[in-house]
Amino acid sequence: MAKTDYKNNSSDMPKWLKKAVFYEIYPQSFKDSNGDGIGDIPGVIEKLDYVKDLGCNAIWLNPCFESPFFDAGYDISDYYKVADRYGTNDDLKKLFKEAHLRGMHVLLDLVPGHTSVNHKWFTESMKPEKNEYSDRYIWSDSVWETPKNMGSLTGICDRQGAVAVNFFSHQPALNYGFYKPEKKWQQPVDAEGPKATLKEMMNIMKFWLDMGCDGFRVDMAGSLVKYDRESLGTIALWQKVREFLRKEYPDAAMISEWGEPEKSIKGGFHMDFLLHFGPSHYNDLFRCKKPYFSGKGKGTCKKFVKKYVENYEKTNREGLICIPSGNHDMIRLSKTIRGNEAKLAFAFLLSMPGAPFIYYGDEIGMKYREGLISKEGGYERTGSRTPMQWNNGKNAGFSEADPEKLYLPVDDSKKRPTVEDAEKDPDSLLNEIKKLIKIRMEHEALLNTAEIEFINAGHYMQYDRFTKNERISVIINPSGEECKLKMKGKLIYSVGKGASLKDGKCIVKGGSACFVKHEADK
Ligand code: NOJ
């Protein structure tokens, strides 16, 4: 039946990951259980049934560890401790347990590339006297010599040297060594300092995995070894991590924020995120002047599909590519894609290979809040991080605190979407997403590791998903023009203005999408 041979090399992948549909939770803004104005882990536990009912069986929780929160927790000051504002380590342990009881899995966010300047490792490493942490970060040997092509801090302490930073200036880069060191202070990857950093990162992973966590989304995974143009050093480093996990935690999932699947999958990651920057053309579909999924029919998916197919081939089906609906770093989807357009966008997101990721609130079309003052290093990302809108009660059901005490203001517009309203409306995006996830789960050809073959990437998109037992054609037509295709089989899903299948002819009206299950070969 298959035009292309079914080839699946994902045997090394945790079984649960092959059927995982993720829900990303930004803990600050999901559910406040104790009325202090900020979301917390008991709040996440309270809402697990909601996430499950949506159809998601896995969670990615943004960093919830001790931090001064200058980058919303991506600036960690203690990797082994849940930040007080979110609860305790025991609460997190309970979250893992409660998720497992519901057949769900939880990924934590691992931030291996940098810490906060407040981390004890860093304050120790600033000391001029040699100590255990002197080589934990990348220090040059003179305050006058700042590391080339990297941000750095200099003149901040009596240690003679400048220290490299990884992202914001308060996030000093942990030392995993240089691929080809050129100066004495640039340590090779197998020097004691870099080795100790990696060992500690693995201890951290062990600590949370032993507590019941199911794996990690890894922040800036491709940035660890420095001056590593081809990423060979960083790939080798992750291969070591994979080796350790394979032996000790074979069910732990590893998903990278890297955006170059040909590298990350070689490094042993099970999945890699498509990023909204770099070469992916992800934004062509969702977030640009003329997004493909906007109903105006002026956008194009050509470059996206070309790049996707290129990447897909390079992964050799040994790992997968994840396409998120959004995340805490992007402008919310609803700014550019609304109503019926969003349903088509989700028909795409939930029928592609790789685990889908739904960013909290995207399922009800939560708005990007313009003009908010930056919070915790969010800058323009802040508008995508506002409290979840559960119902029409106080603070939209997010928190019992006084509104001025909230982490970020709740959308108080009359027409704001809420879970309560969306659940009651049979035509809501939320209910469409539930339907889509259900169909995905019922068909092996739509699951994460089933193959994809693109047939068309024009005003409509057509791709086949298949395994050796089943083939399903997905047709998504966001344009104003209908499309007619020759096709036999059964219409198993349609959304939008209308799609029909009769006498071997499939007609998909503009603004519609459908899935057709092929007849099995006789
Ligand atoms: C990527 C994270 O998603 C983002 O929120 C963070 O600011 C940077 N990495 C730095 O850790």
Short mmCIF file of C-alpha atoms and ligand atoms in Angstrom, two decimals:
data_model
loop_
_atom_site.label_atom_id
_atom_site.label_comp_id
_atom_site.label_asym_id
_atom_site.label_seq_id
_atom_site.Cartn_x
_atom_site.Cartn_y
_atom_site.Cartn_z
CA MET A 1 0.00 0.00 0.00
CA ALA A 2 2.72 2.45 0.90
CA LYS A 3 4.25 4.41 -1.98
CA THR A 4 7.35 4.89 0.09
CA ASP A 5 8.66 2.09 2.24
CA TYR A 6 7.83 2.38 5.88
CA LYS A 7 11.03 2.81 7.77
CA ASN A 8 11.04 3.28 11.47
CA ASN A 9 14.18 3.39 13.52
CA SER A 10 12.66 4.55 16.74
CA SER A 11 13.03 1.28 18.65
CA ASP A 12 15.26 2.98 21.18
CA MET A 13 12.57 5.51 22.04
CA PRO A 14 10.59 5.24 25.29
CA LYS A 15 7.31 3.60 24.36
CA TRP A 16 5.19 6.28 25.99
CA LEU A 17 6.81 8.96 23.86
CA LYS A 18 5.51 7.41 20.67
CA LYS A 19 1.98 8.32 21.70
CA ALA A 20 2.70 11.46 23.68
CA VAL A 21 0.77 14.68 23.14
CA PHE A 22 2.27 17.42 25.29
CA TYR A 23 0.83 20.39 27.09
CA GLU A 24 3.33 23.09 28.06
CA ILE A 25 2.76 24.71 31.43
CA TYR A 26 4.35 27.99 32.43
CA PRO A 27 3.93 27.42 36.18
CA GLN A 28 3.71 31.10 37.12
CA SER A 29 0.47 31.53 35.22
CA PHE A 30 -1.40 28.25 35.24
CA LYS A 31 -3.22 27.92 38.54
CA ASP A 32 -2.61 29.55 41.90
CA SER A 33 -3.72 27.18 44.67
CA ASN A 34 -2.82 29.30 47.71
CA GLY A 35 -3.99 32.78 46.79
CA ASP A 36 -0.58 34.45 46.65
CA GLY A 37 -1.12 35.60 43.07
CA ILE A 38 1.28 33.22 41.37
CA GLY A 39 0.71 29.75 39.95
CA ASP A 40 2.16 26.77 41.79
CA ILE A 41 2.66 23.03 41.64
CA PRO A 42 -0.41 22.09 43.72
CA GLY A 43 -2.32 24.22 41.17
CA VAL A 44 -0.91 22.11 38.34
CA ILE A 45 -1.98 18.96 40.20
CA GLU A 46 -5.47 20.40 40.62
CA LYS A 47 -5.73 20.84 36.86
CA LEU A 48 -4.24 17.54 35.73
CA ASP A 49 -7.69 16.18 34.94
CA TYR A 50 -8.34 19.15 32.68
CA VAL A 51 -5.14 18.48 30.74
CA LYS A 52 -6.01 14.81 30.50
CA ASP A 53 -9.55 15.55 29.39
CA LEU A 54 -8.17 17.72 26.61
CA GLY A 55 -6.41 14.58 25.41
CA CYS A 56 -2.86 15.51 26.39
CA ASN A 57 -1.01 12.72 28.15
CA ALA A 58 2.24 14.53 28.86
CA ILE A 59 3.38 17.83 30.33
CA TRP A 60 6.40 20.02 29.82
CA LEU A 61 6.81 22.18 32.88
CA ASN A 62 8.96 25.30 32.47
CA PRO A 63 11.73 25.69 35.10
CA CYS A 64 10.35 25.57 38.62
CA PHE A 65 13.64 25.69 40.55
CA GLU A 66 15.11 28.22 42.94
CA SER A 67 16.03 31.35 41.03
CA PRO A 68 16.13 35.13 41.31
CA PHE A 69 13.77 35.08 38.29
CA PHE A 70 15.51 37.55 36.04
CA ASP A 71 14.70 35.17 33.18
CA ALA A 72 11.52 33.58 34.50
CA GLY A 73 13.49 30.74 36.12
CA TYR A 74 15.91 30.01 33.26
CA ASP A 75 18.44 31.53 35.64
CA ILE A 76 18.71 28.80 38.22
CA SER A 77 20.38 29.26 41.60
CA ASP A 78 19.72 25.75 42.94
CA TYR A 79 19.02 22.89 40.55
CA TYR A 80 17.99 20.59 43.37
CA LYS A 81 15.27 22.70 44.93
CA VAL A 82 11.81 23.74 43.82
CA ALA A 83 11.38 27.51 44.21
CA ASP A 84 9.38 28.36 47.33
CA ARG A 85 6.80 30.24 45.32
CA TYR A 86 5.86 27.01 43.51
CA GLY A 87 5.87 24.73 46.56
CA THR A 88 8.31 22.06 47.69
CA ASN A 89 10.21 19.14 46.23
CA ASP A 90 7.52 16.95 47.77
CA ASP A 91 4.87 18.81 45.79
CA LEU A 92 6.79 18.11 42.60
CA LYS A 93 7.13 14.47 43.59
CA LYS A 94 3.39 14.39 44.14
CA LEU A 95 2.85 15.91 40.70
CA PHE A 96 4.85 13.06 39.13
CA LYS A 97 2.85 10.52 41.11
CA GLU A 98 -0.54 12.02 40.31
CA ALA A 99 0.39 12.30 36.63
CA HIS A 100 1.46 8.65 36.54
CA LEU A 101 -1.77 7.58 38.21
CA ARG A 102 -3.54 9.15 35.23
CA GLY A 103 -1.23 7.53 32.67
CA MET A 104 0.50 10.87 32.08
CA HIS A 105 4.19 11.83 31.98
CA VAL A 106 6.04 14.95 33.08
CA LEU A 107 9.12 16.55 31.54
CA LEU A 108 11.10 19.07 33.53
CA ASP A 109 13.10 21.83 31.90
CA LEU A 110 16.82 21.20 32.12
CA VAL A 111 18.95 24.31 31.76
CA PRO A 112 22.48 22.98 31.31
CA GLY A 113 24.08 25.93 29.56
CA HIS A 114 24.11 28.56 32.28
CA THR A 115 23.10 29.38 35.83
CA SER A 116 22.08 32.53 37.59
CA VAL A 117 24.89 34.81 38.81
CA ASN A 118 23.39 34.04 42.26
CA HIS A 119 24.24 30.35 42.07
CA LYS A 120 26.70 29.29 44.75
CA TRP A 121 28.89 27.71 42.05
CA PHE A 122 29.24 31.13 40.48
CA THR A 123 29.89 33.11 43.64
CA GLU A 124 32.57 30.55 44.53
CA SER A 125 34.04 30.72 41.04
CA MET A 126 34.36 34.52 41.32
CA LYS A 127 36.86 34.09 44.16
CA PRO A 128 40.51 34.71 43.27
CA GLU A 129 41.54 31.68 45.35
CA LYS A 130 41.39 28.41 43.44
CA ASN A 131 38.49 26.24 44.62
CA GLU A 132 36.19 23.42 43.51
CA TYR A 133 34.17 25.77 41.29
CA SER A 134 36.97 27.81 39.69
CA ASP A 135 36.54 25.91 36.43
CA ARG A 136 32.76 25.51 36.50
CA TYR A 137 32.37 28.55 34.22
CA ILE A 138 34.33 29.89 31.29
CA TRP A 139 36.83 32.43 32.57
CA SER A 140 39.56 34.05 30.52
CA ASP A 141 42.81 34.75 32.37
CA SER A 142 42.66 38.53 32.18
CA VAL A 143 39.87 41.04 32.78
CA TRP A 144 41.09 42.76 29.62
CA GLU A 145 40.53 39.69 27.48
CA THR A 146 36.85 39.08 26.81
CA PRO A 147 36.01 35.76 25.10
CA LYS A 148 35.56 36.33 21.36
CA ASN A 149 32.09 35.93 19.80
CA MET A 150 30.44 35.53 23.17
CA GLY A 151 28.90 37.93 25.64
CA SER A 152 30.87 38.31 28.85
CA LEU A 153 31.10 39.97 32.24
CA THR A 154 34.31 41.62 33.23
CA GLY A 155 35.51 43.55 36.27
CA ILE A 156 32.85 42.03 38.50
CA CYS A 157 35.16 40.55 41.15
CA ASP A 158 38.78 40.19 42.19
CA ARG A 159 39.33 37.08 40.16
CA GLN A 160 41.63 37.95 37.27
CA GLY A 161 39.51 37.24 34.21
CA ALA A 162 36.33 37.86 32.25
CA VAL A 163 33.56 35.28 32.31
CA ALA A 164 31.48 34.22 29.30
CA VAL A 165 27.70 34.49 29.41
CA ASN A 166 25.28 32.27 27.53
CA PHE A 167 22.11 34.32 27.10
CA PHE A 168 21.33 37.39 29.21
CA SER A 169 24.28 38.99 31.00
CA HIS A 170 23.21 37.50 34.33
CA GLN A 171 23.50 33.95 32.96
CA PRO A 172 27.16 32.92 33.05
CA ALA A 173 28.03 30.04 30.72
CA LEU A 174 28.83 26.72 32.35
CA ASN A 175 32.11 25.25 31.23
CA TYR A 176 31.85 22.18 28.97
CA GLY A 177 35.12 23.07 27.26
CA PHE A 178 36.15 24.24 23.80
CA TYR A 179 36.10 22.01 20.76
CA LYS A 180 39.45 23.32 19.57
CA PRO A 181 41.00 25.42 22.32
CA GLU A 182 43.24 28.20 21.05
CA LYS A 183 44.23 29.86 24.31
CA LYS A 184 45.49 28.50 27.57
CA TRP A 185 42.32 29.46 29.45
CA GLN A 186 40.14 27.65 26.91
CA GLN A 187 39.89 24.16 28.31
CA PRO A 188 39.48 21.06 26.14
CA VAL A 189 36.28 19.06 26.62
CA ASP A 190 38.12 16.32 28.47
CA ALA A 191 39.76 18.64 31.04
CA GLU A 192 38.77 18.19 34.69
CA GLY A 193 36.57 21.33 34.83
CA PRO A 194 34.32 20.48 31.85
CA LYS A 195 34.15 16.84 32.95
CA ALA A 196 32.99 17.87 36.43
CA THR A 197 30.32 20.18 34.97
CA LEU A 198 28.87 17.38 32.87
CA LYS A 199 28.98 14.96 35.76
CA GLU A 200 27.06 17.41 37.91
CA MET A 201 24.45 17.92 35.19
CA MET A 202 23.96 14.15 35.08
CA ASN A 203 23.61 14.08 38.88
CA ILE A 204 20.88 16.67 38.58
CA MET A 205 19.08 14.58 35.99
CA LYS A 206 19.43 11.52 38.19
CA PHE A 207 18.05 13.40 41.19
CA TRP A 208 14.79 14.32 39.43
CA LEU A 209 14.45 11.06 37.51
CA ASP A 210 14.73 9.17 40.80
CA MET A 211 11.96 11.36 42.14
CA GLY A 212 9.70 10.29 39.28
CA CYS A 213 10.22 12.77 36.48
CA ASP A 214 9.99 11.28 32.99
CA GLY A 215 12.66 13.22 31.15
CA PHE A 216 13.68 16.68 30.10
CA ARG A 217 13.13 19.43 27.63
CA VAL A 218 16.67 20.73 27.30
CA ASP A 219 17.23 24.46 27.05
CA MET A 220 19.66 25.68 24.36
CA ALA A 221 20.92 22.13 24.00
CA GLY A 222 23.16 22.95 21.04
CA SER A 223 25.20 25.61 22.78
CA LEU A 224 27.29 23.75 25.34
CA VAL A 225 30.75 23.19 23.84
CA LYS A 226 32.22 26.46 22.64
CA TYR A 227 33.87 27.30 19.32
CA ASP A 228 32.26 24.14 17.97
CA ARG A 229 31.17 25.17 14.47
CA GLU A 230 29.97 21.78 13.33
CA SER A 231 28.63 20.98 16.84
CA LEU A 232 30.75 17.84 16.94
CA GLY A 233 31.82 18.46 20.54
CA THR A 234 28.27 19.14 21.70
CA ILE A 235 26.95 16.08 19.85
CA ALA A 236 29.61 13.89 21.51
CA LEU A 237 28.67 15.33 24.90
CA TRP A 238 24.99 14.48 24.47
CA GLN A 239 25.88 11.01 23.25
CA LYS A 240 27.50 10.43 26.64
CA VAL A 241 24.33 11.58 28.36
CA ARG A 242 22.28 9.26 26.16
CA GLU A 243 24.54 6.37 27.04
CA PHE A 244 24.02 7.03 30.73
CA LEU A 245 20.24 7.31 30.29
CA ARG A 246 20.06 4.22 28.10
CA LYS A 247 21.68 2.21 30.86
CA GLU A 248 20.01 3.70 33.89
CA TYR A 249 16.76 5.37 32.77
CA PRO A 250 15.68 3.89 29.43
CA ASP A 251 12.20 5.36 29.80
CA ALA A 252 13.45 8.93 30.15
CA ALA A 253 12.63 11.17 27.22
CA MET A 254 15.01 13.82 25.94
CA ILE A 255 13.71 16.68 23.82
CA SER A 256 16.00 19.42 22.67
CA GLU A 257 15.65 23.08 22.03
CA TRP A 258 18.21 22.97 19.25
CA GLY A 259 16.41 23.45 15.93
CA GLU A 260 18.83 21.33 13.95
CA PRO A 261 17.45 17.79 14.09
CA GLU A 262 20.29 16.36 12.03
CA LYS A 263 22.61 17.28 14.90
CA SER A 264 20.43 16.83 17.97
CA ILE A 265 19.17 13.39 16.97
CA LYS A 266 22.74 12.31 16.30
CA GLY A 267 23.44 13.49 19.83
CA GLY A 268 20.83 11.02 21.08
CA PHE A 269 17.83 13.29 21.58
CA HIS A 270 14.52 11.60 20.83
CA MET A 271 12.98 14.75 19.48
CA ASP A 272 14.01 18.24 18.52
CA PHE A 273 11.84 21.34 18.46
CA LEU A 274 11.27 23.37 15.37
CA LEU A 275 12.22 26.87 16.42
CA HIS A 276 10.53 30.13 15.56
CA PHE A 277 13.88 31.57 14.57
CA GLY A 278 16.66 30.22 12.39
CA PRO A 279 16.08 28.35 9.15
CA SER A 280 12.88 26.37 9.92
CA HIS A 281 10.33 28.67 8.19
CA TYR A 282 7.96 27.72 11.02
CA ASN A 283 6.85 31.34 11.18
CA ASP A 284 5.76 31.27 7.53
CA LEU A 285 2.86 29.12 8.64
CA PHE A 286 1.82 30.91 11.78
CA ARG A 287 3.55 34.15 12.58
CA CYS A 288 4.52 36.52 9.79
CA LYS A 289 2.83 39.21 7.72
CA LYS A 290 1.02 36.67 5.57
CA PRO A 291 0.91 33.40 7.49
CA TYR A 292 -0.07 30.36 5.47
CA PHE A 293 -2.83 29.42 7.90
CA SER A 294 -4.43 32.84 7.86
CA GLY A 295 -7.62 32.63 5.77
CA LYS A 296 -6.46 35.29 3.35
CA GLY A 297 -4.77 32.67 1.24
CA LYS A 298 -1.76 34.86 0.58
CA GLY A 299 0.86 32.95 2.51
CA THR A 300 2.99 30.08 1.34
CA CYS A 301 4.10 26.83 2.92
CA LYS A 302 6.65 25.96 0.24
CA LYS A 303 9.82 26.90 2.07
CA PHE A 304 8.57 25.36 5.29
CA VAL A 305 7.80 22.04 3.59
CA LYS A 306 11.10 22.02 1.71
CA LYS A 307 13.07 22.56 4.92
CA TYR A 308 10.94 20.13 6.89
CA VAL A 309 11.41 17.35 4.35
CA GLU A 310 15.14 18.05 4.23
CA ASN A 311 15.36 17.77 8.02
CA TYR A 312 13.08 14.75 8.10
CA GLU A 313 15.36 12.89 5.70
CA LYS A 314 18.41 13.83 7.73
CA THR A 315 16.96 12.38 10.94
CA ASN A 316 16.95 8.96 9.29
CA ARG A 317 13.78 8.30 11.37
CA GLU A 318 15.97 7.81 14.41
CA GLY A 319 14.35 10.72 16.14
CA LEU A 320 11.51 13.12 15.60
CA ILE A 321 10.74 16.77 15.03
CA CYS A 322 8.24 18.49 17.32
CA ILE A 323 6.10 21.35 16.06
CA PRO A 324 4.65 23.43 18.91
CA SER A 325 1.51 25.58 18.77
CA GLY A 326 3.55 28.22 20.52
CA ASN A 327 5.60 28.55 23.68
CA HIS A 328 6.59 31.02 26.37
CA ASP A 329 9.06 32.67 23.95
CA MET A 330 6.70 33.29 21.04
CA ILE A 331 3.90 35.73 20.41
CA ARG A 332 0.65 33.81 20.94
CA LEU A 333 -0.80 32.07 17.91
CA SER A 334 -4.13 33.89 18.23
CA LYS A 335 -2.50 37.17 17.29
CA THR A 336 -2.25 36.02 13.67
CA ILE A 337 -4.45 32.91 13.43
CA ARG A 338 -8.04 32.97 14.69
CA GLY A 339 -11.40 31.21 14.54
CA ASN A 340 -11.64 28.69 11.73
CA GLU A 341 -8.01 29.39 10.77
CA ALA A 342 -6.92 28.12 14.18
CA LYS A 343 -8.88 24.92 13.69
CA LEU A 344 -7.01 24.28 10.44
CA ALA A 345 -3.71 25.12 12.10
CA PHE A 346 -4.46 22.55 14.81
CA ALA A 347 -5.58 19.99 12.21
CA PHE A 348 -2.04 20.40 10.88
CA LEU A 349 -0.27 20.43 14.26
CA LEU A 350 -2.15 17.38 15.46
CA SER A 351 -1.63 15.30 12.33
CA MET A 352 2.10 15.82 11.88
CA PRO A 353 4.78 13.36 13.05
CA GLY A 354 6.65 14.02 16.28
CA ALA A 355 4.95 14.78 19.57
CA PRO A 356 2.62 17.78 19.30
CA PHE A 357 3.04 20.51 21.93
CA ILE A 358 0.13 22.72 22.94
CA TYR A 359 1.09 25.86 24.82
CA TYR A 360 -1.28 26.46 27.75
CA GLY A 361 -4.16 28.68 26.71
CA ASP A 362 -3.66 28.20 22.96
CA GLU A 363 -6.43 25.61 23.08
CA ILE A 364 -8.94 28.35 23.97
CA GLY A 365 -7.36 30.98 21.74
CA MET A 366 -5.96 33.06 24.60
CA LYS A 367 -4.82 36.45 23.40
CA TYR A 368 -1.38 37.94 23.23
CA ARG A 369 -1.60 40.87 25.65
CA GLU A 370 -0.12 43.96 24.04
CA GLY A 371 1.68 46.65 25.97
CA LEU A 372 2.43 44.84 29.21
CA ILE A 373 5.47 45.93 31.16
CA SER A 374 8.12 43.24 30.99
CA LYS A 375 8.06 40.70 33.79
CA GLU A 376 11.04 38.56 34.80
CA GLY A 377 12.99 39.16 31.61
CA GLY A 378 10.00 38.43 29.41
CA TYR A 379 10.10 41.68 27.38
CA GLU A 380 7.80 41.15 24.37
CA ARG A 381 7.33 37.54 25.50
CA THR A 382 5.43 38.80 28.56
CA GLY A 383 2.18 39.17 26.61
CA SER A 384 2.17 35.42 26.00
CA ARG A 385 2.66 34.54 29.67
CA THR A 386 -0.52 35.89 31.31
CA PRO A 387 -2.72 33.86 33.67
CA MET A 388 -4.77 31.00 32.30
CA GLN A 389 -8.43 31.88 31.88
CA TRP A 390 -10.42 29.14 33.53
CA ASN A 391 -13.83 30.68 34.09
CA ASN A 392 -15.76 33.91 34.53
CA GLY A 393 -15.15 34.16 38.26
CA LYS A 394 -12.57 36.25 40.13
CA ASN A 395 -9.33 36.61 38.16
CA ALA A 396 -10.79 34.25 35.57
CA GLY A 397 -10.49 31.45 38.11
CA PHE A 398 -6.70 31.68 38.15
CA SER A 399 -6.24 32.96 41.69
CA GLU A 400 -8.08 34.18 44.78
CA ALA A 401 -5.55 37.00 45.30
CA ASP A 402 -6.37 40.67 44.88
CA PRO A 403 -5.94 41.54 41.19
CA GLU A 404 -3.02 43.89 41.88
CA LYS A 405 -1.10 41.02 43.50
CA LEU A 406 -1.24 38.80 40.44
CA TYR A 407 1.96 37.71 38.71
CA LEU A 408 0.62 39.33 35.54
CA PRO A 409 -2.77 40.91 34.95
CA VAL A 410 -5.57 38.64 33.79
CA ASP A 411 -7.19 39.53 30.48
CA ASP A 412 -10.25 41.38 31.71
CA SER A 413 -11.89 42.07 28.36
CA LYS A 414 -15.54 41.05 28.03
CA LYS A 415 -14.85 38.76 25.09
CA ARG A 416 -11.89 36.93 26.62
CA PRO A 417 -12.05 33.20 26.01
CA THR A 418 -12.32 30.88 29.02
CA VAL A 419 -12.22 27.14 29.49
CA GLU A 420 -15.71 27.28 31.01
CA ASP A 421 -17.24 28.90 27.92
CA ALA A 422 -15.21 26.82 25.47
CA GLU A 423 -16.30 23.57 27.08
CA LYS A 424 -19.95 24.52 26.65
CA ASP A 425 -19.61 25.52 23.00
CA PRO A 426 -19.61 22.52 20.64
CA ASP A 427 -17.93 24.68 17.96
CA SER A 428 -15.09 25.87 20.15
CA LEU A 429 -11.44 25.41 19.30
CA LEU A 430 -11.06 23.47 22.54
CA ASN A 431 -13.66 20.91 21.46
CA GLU A 432 -12.12 20.66 17.99
CA ILE A 433 -8.72 19.97 19.55
CA LYS A 434 -10.24 17.24 21.72
CA LYS A 435 -11.71 15.66 18.59
CA LEU A 436 -8.40 15.87 16.74
CA ILE A 437 -6.40 14.31 19.56
CA LYS A 438 -8.91 11.50 19.83
CA ILE A 439 -8.61 10.74 16.11
CA ARG A 440 -4.84 10.89 16.33
CA MET A 441 -4.85 8.37 19.16
CA GLU A 442 -7.20 6.02 17.33
CA HIS A 443 -5.05 5.76 14.19
CA GLU A 444 -1.53 4.41 14.21
CA ALA A 445 -0.80 6.25 10.95
CA LEU A 446 -1.30 9.55 12.79
CA LEU A 447 0.90 8.76 15.76
CA ASN A 448 4.29 10.32 16.46
CA THR A 449 6.53 7.78 14.76
CA ALA A 450 4.38 7.07 11.69
CA GLU A 451 5.94 8.33 8.49
CA ILE A 452 5.05 11.33 6.40
CA GLU A 453 5.17 11.95 2.69
CA PHE A 454 4.29 15.36 1.29
CA ILE A 455 2.17 15.28 -1.87
CA ASN A 456 1.38 18.97 -2.29
CA ALA A 457 2.58 22.22 -0.78
CA GLY A 458 0.64 24.91 -2.64
CA HIS A 459 -2.64 26.69 -1.88
CA TYR A 460 -3.55 23.48 -0.13
CA MET A 461 -1.26 21.12 1.71
CA GLN A 462 -1.50 17.38 1.26
CA TYR A 463 0.53 14.79 3.03
CA ASP A 464 0.15 11.12 3.69
CA ARG A 465 0.85 9.65 7.08
CA PHE A 466 1.50 5.93 7.11
CA THR A 467 2.74 2.81 8.82
CA LYS A 468 2.95 -0.59 7.29
CA ASN A 469 -0.72 -1.19 8.17
CA GLU A 470 -2.42 2.09 7.51
CA ARG A 471 -2.28 5.18 5.29
CA ILE A 472 -4.12 8.42 5.88
CA SER A 473 -4.12 11.44 3.59
CA VAL A 474 -4.34 14.81 5.28
CA ILE A 475 -5.57 17.73 3.18
CA ILE A 476 -5.45 21.21 4.63
CA ASN A 477 -6.81 24.01 2.53
CA PRO A 478 -6.55 27.39 4.23
CA SER A 479 -6.99 29.28 0.94
CA GLY A 480 -10.20 30.71 -0.50
CA GLU A 481 -10.21 28.24 -3.39
CA GLU A 482 -11.58 24.73 -3.23
CA CYS A 483 -9.41 21.79 -4.25
CA LYS A 484 -10.44 18.59 -6.00
CA LEU A 485 -8.42 15.43 -5.62
CA LYS A 486 -8.74 11.90 -6.85
CA MET A 487 -8.90 9.72 -3.80
CA LYS A 488 -10.44 6.53 -2.53
CA GLY A 489 -11.11 5.69 1.06
CA LYS A 490 -13.10 6.92 3.99
CA LEU A 491 -13.45 10.45 5.25
CA ILE A 492 -12.57 10.14 8.93
CA TYR A 493 -12.38 13.82 9.84
CA SER A 494 -13.30 17.16 8.39
CA VAL A 495 -13.42 20.70 9.69
CA GLY A 496 -14.28 24.11 8.29
CA LYS A 497 -16.48 25.02 5.35
CA GLY A 498 -16.80 21.45 4.11
CA ALA A 499 -15.15 18.43 2.57
CA SER A 500 -16.68 15.50 0.74
CA LEU A 501 -15.53 12.19 -0.70
CA LYS A 502 -17.63 10.50 -3.35
CA ASP A 503 -16.93 8.31 -6.37
CA GLY A 504 -13.20 8.61 -5.96
CA LYS A 505 -13.32 12.43 -5.82
CA CYS A 506 -12.43 14.42 -2.75
CA ILE A 507 -13.52 18.05 -2.67
CA VAL A 508 -12.11 20.25 0.06
CA LYS A 509 -13.60 23.73 0.16
CA GLY A 510 -11.42 26.75 0.89
CA GLY A 511 -11.03 27.13 4.66
CA SER A 512 -11.37 23.39 5.33
CA ALA A 513 -9.33 20.35 6.18
CA CYS A 514 -9.98 16.64 6.09
CA PHE A 515 -8.37 13.27 6.75
CA VAL A 516 -9.00 10.34 4.42
CA LYS A 517 -8.16 6.81 5.46
CA HIS A 518 -7.11 4.76 2.44
CA GLU A 519 -8.63 1.41 1.70
CA ALA A 520 -6.35 -1.42 2.66
CA ASP A 521 -4.70 -3.27 -0.27
CA LYS A 522 -6.49 -6.42 -1.22
C1 NOJ B 1 15.28 29.43 25.86
C2 NOJ B 1 14.11 29.57 26.80
O1 NOJ B 1 12.97 29.00 26.20
C3 NOJ B 1 13.97 31.04 27.09
O2 NOJ B 1 12.77 31.33 27.76
C4 NOJ B 1 15.17 31.48 27.89
O3 NOJ B 1 15.10 32.88 28.08
C5 NOJ B 1 16.47 31.15 27.15
N1 NOJ B 1 16.47 29.85 26.56
C6 NOJ B 1 17.65 31.21 28.09
O4 NOJ B 1 17.65 30.13 28.96
#
